[in-house]
Amino acid sequence: MALADWWLFLQAWSDKPRRVGAIAPSGPALANLIVSRIGVADAPILELGAGTGVFTQALVDKGIAPRDLTLVECDERFARVLRERFPGALVVTTDAGQLGNIAVAGGRPLGAVVSGLPLLTMPAHQVNAILRAAFRRMRPDGAFYQFTYGLRSPVPRRLADRLGLRVTRVGKVHLNLPPATVYRITQAAPTAARIAERTPAVFEALAEGD
Ligand SMILES: C[S@@+](CC[C@H](N)C(=O)[O-])C[C@H]1O[C@@H](n2cnc3c(N)ncnc32)[C@H](O)[C@@H]1O
């Protein structure tokens, strides 16, 4: 890991500690775990809170083409680094809470979302807006991968139930600063009505037997 990335993180963290949520970029073991269930067939993919691009690089190393990546990052300094490192990817400098209002992957349904957002420090209404917008853009079988330094799920049970989501633990990485746990969030039971509401194009194609 480049020393410059640590320095950038430290600067961003000292400016806005709650927003950055970490004093250093994630390590390779966490990056490998969070992308472990993602493959080329899951493209296009959205990454939220991409930082200096540790998870982005792990996705590219798995064969995902940068053109199939949309990276959302609210810190302009991190966004600049992402544009330099992944010129083919779409980097959007905005608050992930605005996800419902931005163009992602040209409207193609997403196979996966990878998130480094500090959900535990965000207000509940913002987490709600992010999850809703993400699943509205996702295929019925798509998954949202989130890591946390906390001891519990980063998505409270009540919120998951209200949104019809299922949260499962993928695993824990001790070799990270600090140790982190990865969760996989999916639709609990993608009913036809819910699929139609979230991804009309996919639903129509399914209904026509495509
Ligand atoms: C814990 S760091 C993770 C960075 C990177 N994914 C990694 O693992 O090294 C959280 C990242 O989310 C970004 N972030 C925090 N709140 C955000 C928001 N509301 N919208 C977009 N990005 C946000 C921060 O700027 C930071 O880059």
PDB file of N, CA and C and ligand atoms in Angstrom, residues 9 12 18-22 24-27 30 47-55 72-75 78 94-97 115-118 122 126 130 147 149, ligand 1:
ATOM      1  N   PHE A   9      -5.528   9.466   3.562  1.00  0.00           N
ATOM      2  CA  PHE A   9      -6.561   9.028   4.499  1.00  0.00           C
ATOM      3  C   PHE A   9      -6.477   9.786   5.814  1.00  0.00           C
ATOM      4  N   ALA A  12      -7.765  13.270   5.309  1.00  0.00           N
ATOM      5  CA  ALA A  12      -9.228  13.285   5.164  1.00  0.00           C
ATOM      6  C   ALA A  12      -9.887  12.972   6.507  1.00  0.00           C
ATOM      7  N   ARG A  18     -15.808  11.350  11.218  1.00  0.00           N
ATOM      8  CA  ARG A  18     -17.015  10.491  11.148  1.00  0.00           C
ATOM      9  C   ARG A  18     -17.329  10.108   9.713  1.00  0.00           C
ATOM     10  N   ARG A  19     -17.085  11.034   8.794  1.00  0.00           N
ATOM     11  CA  ARG A  19     -17.410  10.754   7.392  1.00  0.00           C
ATOM     12  C   ARG A  19     -16.432   9.761   6.782  1.00  0.00           C
ATOM     13  N   VAL A  20     -15.149   9.904   7.100  1.00  0.00           N
ATOM     14  CA  VAL A  20     -14.149   8.990   6.511  1.00  0.00           C
ATOM     15  C   VAL A  20     -14.209   7.635   7.206  1.00  0.00           C
ATOM     16  N   GLY A  21     -14.374   7.663   8.514  1.00  0.00           N
ATOM     17  CA  GLY A  21     -14.655   6.419   9.234  1.00  0.00           C
ATOM     18  C   GLY A  21     -13.468   5.492   9.408  1.00  0.00           C
ATOM     19  N   ALA A  22     -12.279   5.859   8.906  1.00  0.00           N
ATOM     20  CA  ALA A  22     -11.102   5.001   9.054  1.00  0.00           C
ATOM     21  C   ALA A  22      -9.865   5.872   8.925  1.00  0.00           C
ATOM     22  N   ALA A  24      -7.034   4.636   7.838  1.00  0.00           N
ATOM     23  CA  ALA A  24      -6.191   4.059   6.778  1.00  0.00           C
ATOM     24  C   ALA A  24      -7.072   3.322   5.778  1.00  0.00           C
ATOM     25  N   PRO A  25      -6.587   3.164   4.550  1.00  0.00           N
ATOM     26  CA  PRO A  25      -7.354   2.376   3.575  1.00  0.00           C
ATOM     27  C   PRO A  25      -7.470   0.925   4.043  1.00  0.00           C
ATOM     28  N   SER A  26      -8.497   0.223   3.569  1.00  0.00           N
ATOM     29  CA  SER A  26      -8.642  -1.202   3.901  1.00  0.00           C
ATOM     30  C   SER A  26      -7.439  -1.973   3.369  1.00  0.00           C
ATOM     31  N   GLY A  27      -7.116  -3.061   4.071  1.00  0.00           N
ATOM     32  CA  GLY A  27      -6.003  -3.904   3.647  1.00  0.00           C
ATOM     33  C   GLY A  27      -6.434  -4.917   2.591  1.00  0.00           C
ATOM     34  N   LEU A  30      -9.111  -7.727   3.538  1.00  0.00           N
ATOM     35  CA  LEU A  30     -10.508  -7.275   3.554  1.00  0.00           C
ATOM     36  C   LEU A  30     -11.015  -7.070   2.120  1.00  0.00           C
ATOM     37  N   GLU A  47     -19.778   0.894  -6.724  1.00  0.00           N
ATOM     38  CA  GLU A  47     -19.029   0.933  -5.460  1.00  0.00           C
ATOM     39  C   GLU A  47     -19.328   2.248  -4.755  1.00  0.00           C
ATOM     40  N   LEU A  48     -19.656   2.166  -3.487  1.00  0.00           N
ATOM     41  CA  LEU A  48     -19.989   3.357  -2.688  1.00  0.00           C
ATOM     42  C   LEU A  48     -18.885   3.603  -1.663  1.00  0.00           C
ATOM     43  N   GLY A  49     -18.433   4.858  -1.556  1.00  0.00           N
ATOM     44  CA  GLY A  49     -17.363   5.165  -0.610  1.00  0.00           C
ATOM     45  C   GLY A  49     -16.079   4.475  -1.014  1.00  0.00           C
ATOM     46  N   ALA A  50     -15.634   4.727  -2.246  1.00  0.00           N
ATOM     47  CA  ALA A  50     -14.516   3.962  -2.823  1.00  0.00           C
ATOM     48  C   ALA A  50     -13.154   4.366  -2.272  1.00  0.00           C
ATOM     49  N   GLY A  51     -13.046   5.539  -1.629  1.00  0.00           N
ATOM     50  CA  GLY A  51     -11.764   5.953  -1.039  1.00  0.00           C
ATOM     51  C   GLY A  51     -10.665   6.028  -2.081  1.00  0.00           C
ATOM     52  N   THR A  52      -9.536   5.349  -1.811  1.00  0.00           N
ATOM     53  CA  THR A  52      -8.417   5.371  -2.757  1.00  0.00           C
ATOM     54  C   THR A  52      -8.475   4.200  -3.743  1.00  0.00           C
ATOM     55  N   GLY A  53      -9.536   3.379  -3.646  1.00  0.00           N
ATOM     56  CA  GLY A  53      -9.747   2.355  -4.672  1.00  0.00           C
ATOM     57  C   GLY A  53      -9.232   0.957  -4.363  1.00  0.00           C
ATOM     58  N   VAL A  54      -9.092   0.635  -3.083  1.00  0.00           N
ATOM     59  CA  VAL A  54      -8.599  -0.706  -2.725  1.00  0.00           C
ATOM     60  C   VAL A  54      -9.570  -1.796  -3.206  1.00  0.00           C
ATOM     61  N   PHE A  55     -10.868  -1.588  -2.975  1.00  0.00           N
ATOM     62  CA  PHE A  55     -11.860  -2.586  -3.419  1.00  0.00           C
ATOM     63  C   PHE A  55     -12.007  -2.544  -4.944  1.00  0.00           C
ATOM     64  N   VAL A  72     -18.803   5.867  -6.442  1.00  0.00           N
ATOM     65  CA  VAL A  72     -19.359   7.057  -5.789  1.00  0.00           C
ATOM     66  C   VAL A  72     -18.490   7.393  -4.581  1.00  0.00           C
ATOM     67  N   GLU A  73     -18.022   8.627  -4.555  1.00  0.00           N
ATOM     68  CA  GLU A  73     -17.136   9.055  -3.465  1.00  0.00           C
ATOM     69  C   GLU A  73     -17.379  10.544  -3.209  1.00  0.00           C
ATOM     70  N   CYS A  74     -17.617  10.919  -1.950  1.00  0.00           N
ATOM     71  CA  CYS A  74     -17.966  12.316  -1.683  1.00  0.00           C
ATOM     72  C   CYS A  74     -16.738  13.212  -1.485  1.00  0.00           C
ATOM     73  N   ASP A  75     -15.583  12.624  -1.211  1.00  0.00           N
ATOM     74  CA  ASP A  75     -14.390  13.430  -0.964  1.00  0.00           C
ATOM     75  C   ASP A  75     -13.661  13.691  -2.290  1.00  0.00           C
ATOM     76  N   PHE A  78     -10.153  12.042  -2.807  1.00  0.00           N
ATOM     77  CA  PHE A  78     -10.217  10.612  -3.143  1.00  0.00           C
ATOM     78  C   PHE A  78     -10.718  10.435  -4.580  1.00  0.00           C
ATOM     79  N   THR A  94     -20.156  12.647  -5.169  1.00  0.00           N
ATOM     80  CA  THR A  94     -21.402  13.074  -4.543  1.00  0.00           C
ATOM     81  C   THR A  94     -21.626  12.306  -3.253  1.00  0.00           C
ATOM     82  N   ASP A  95     -22.621  12.742  -2.501  1.00  0.00           N
ATOM     83  CA  ASP A  95     -23.044  12.042  -1.298  1.00  0.00           C
ATOM     84  C   ASP A  95     -23.853  10.815  -1.735  1.00  0.00           C
ATOM     85  N   ALA A  96     -23.503   9.664  -1.212  1.00  0.00           N
ATOM     86  CA  ALA A  96     -24.223   8.440  -1.598  1.00  0.00           C
ATOM     87  C   ALA A  96     -25.711   8.531  -1.266  1.00  0.00           C
ATOM     88  N   GLY A  97     -26.082   9.431  -0.374  1.00  0.00           N
ATOM     89  CA  GLY A  97     -27.500   9.651  -0.067  1.00  0.00           C
ATOM     90  C   GLY A  97     -28.267  10.157  -1.282  1.00  0.00           C
ATOM     91  N   SER A 115     -19.749  -1.708  -0.780  1.00  0.00           N
ATOM     92  CA  SER A 115     -19.791  -0.460  -0.020  1.00  0.00           C
ATOM     93  C   SER A 115     -18.757  -0.398   1.089  1.00  0.00           C
ATOM     94  N   GLY A 116     -18.035   0.728   1.094  1.00  0.00           N
ATOM     95  CA  GLY A 116     -17.100   1.015   2.181  1.00  0.00           C
ATOM     96  C   GLY A 116     -17.642   2.163   3.010  1.00  0.00           C
ATOM     97  N   LEU A 117     -18.922   2.501   2.818  1.00  0.00           N
ATOM     98  CA  LEU A 117     -19.516   3.633   3.539  1.00  0.00           C
ATOM     99  C   LEU A 117     -19.558   3.358   5.038  1.00  0.00           C
ATOM    100  N   PRO A 118     -19.309   4.378   5.838  1.00  0.00           N
ATOM    101  CA  PRO A 118     -19.419   4.181   7.290  1.00  0.00           C
ATOM    102  C   PRO A 118     -20.891   4.233   7.725  1.00  0.00           C
ATOM    103  N   MET A 122     -23.915   6.980  10.079  1.00  0.00           N
ATOM    104  CA  MET A 122     -24.879   7.755   9.278  1.00  0.00           C
ATOM    105  C   MET A 122     -26.252   7.745   9.935  1.00  0.00           C
ATOM    106  N   GLN A 126     -30.643   8.256   6.106  1.00  0.00           N
ATOM    107  CA  GLN A 126     -29.694   8.224   4.987  1.00  0.00           C
ATOM    108  C   GLN A 126     -29.378   6.770   4.587  1.00  0.00           C
ATOM    109  N   ILE A 130     -30.084   5.097   0.932  1.00  0.00           N
ATOM    110  CA  ILE A 130     -29.024   4.445   0.156  1.00  0.00           C
ATOM    111  C   ILE A 130     -29.440   3.015  -0.208  1.00  0.00           C
ATOM    112  N   PHE A 147     -18.888  -3.750   4.625  1.00  0.00           N
ATOM    113  CA  PHE A 147     -18.057  -4.162   5.765  1.00  0.00           C
ATOM    114  C   PHE A 147     -18.300  -3.227   6.934  1.00  0.00           C
ATOM    115  N   TYR A 149     -16.636  -2.208  11.101  1.00  0.00           N
ATOM    116  CA  TYR A 149     -15.703  -2.466  12.203  1.00  0.00           C
ATOM    117  C   TYR A 149     -16.496  -2.810  13.464  1.00  0.00           C
TER     118      TYR A 149
HETATM  119  C1  LIG B   1     -13.979   3.624   5.680  1.00  0.00           C
HETATM  120  S1  LIG B   1     -13.567   4.566   4.232  1.00  0.00           S
HETATM  121  C2  LIG B   1     -13.457   3.217   3.041  1.00  0.00           C
HETATM  122  C3  LIG B   1     -12.701   3.592   1.798  1.00  0.00           C
HETATM  123  C4  LIG B   1     -12.338   2.403   0.898  1.00  0.00           C
HETATM  124  N1  LIG B   1     -13.517   1.713   0.424  1.00  0.00           N
HETATM  125  C5  LIG B   1     -11.463   1.432   1.649  1.00  0.00           C
HETATM  126  O1  LIG B   1     -11.979   0.393   2.073  1.00  0.00           O
HETATM  127  O2  LIG B   1     -10.267   1.719   1.812  1.00  0.00           O
HETATM  128  C6  LIG B   1     -15.151   5.326   3.841  1.00  0.00           C
HETATM  129  C7  LIG B   1     -15.198   6.061   2.521  1.00  0.00           C
HETATM  130  O3  LIG B   1     -16.537   6.467   2.286  1.00  0.00           O
HETATM  131  C8  LIG B   1     -16.549   7.833   1.878  1.00  0.00           C
HETATM  132  N2  LIG B   1     -17.861   8.370   2.291  1.00  0.00           N
HETATM  133  C9  LIG B   1     -18.305   8.578   3.557  1.00  0.00           C
HETATM  134  N3  LIG B   1     -19.559   9.038   3.552  1.00  0.00           N
HETATM  135  C10 LIG B   1     -19.925   9.120   2.253  1.00  0.00           C
HETATM  136  C11 LIG B   1     -21.120   9.523   1.601  1.00  0.00           C
HETATM  137  N4  LIG B   1     -22.194   9.923   2.287  1.00  0.00           N
HETATM  138  N5  LIG B   1     -21.167   9.473   0.258  1.00  0.00           N
HETATM  139  C12 LIG B   1     -20.080   9.052  -0.469  1.00  0.00           C
HETATM  140  N6  LIG B   1     -18.925   8.664   0.092  1.00  0.00           N
HETATM  141  C13 LIG B   1     -18.839   8.688   1.433  1.00  0.00           C
HETATM  142  C14 LIG B   1     -15.375   8.457   2.585  1.00  0.00           C
HETATM  143  O4  LIG B   1     -14.943   9.653   1.980  1.00  0.00           O
HETATM  144  C15 LIG B   1     -14.343   7.327   2.498  1.00  0.00           C
HETATM  145  O5  LIG B   1     -13.652   7.364   1.284  1.00  0.00           O
END
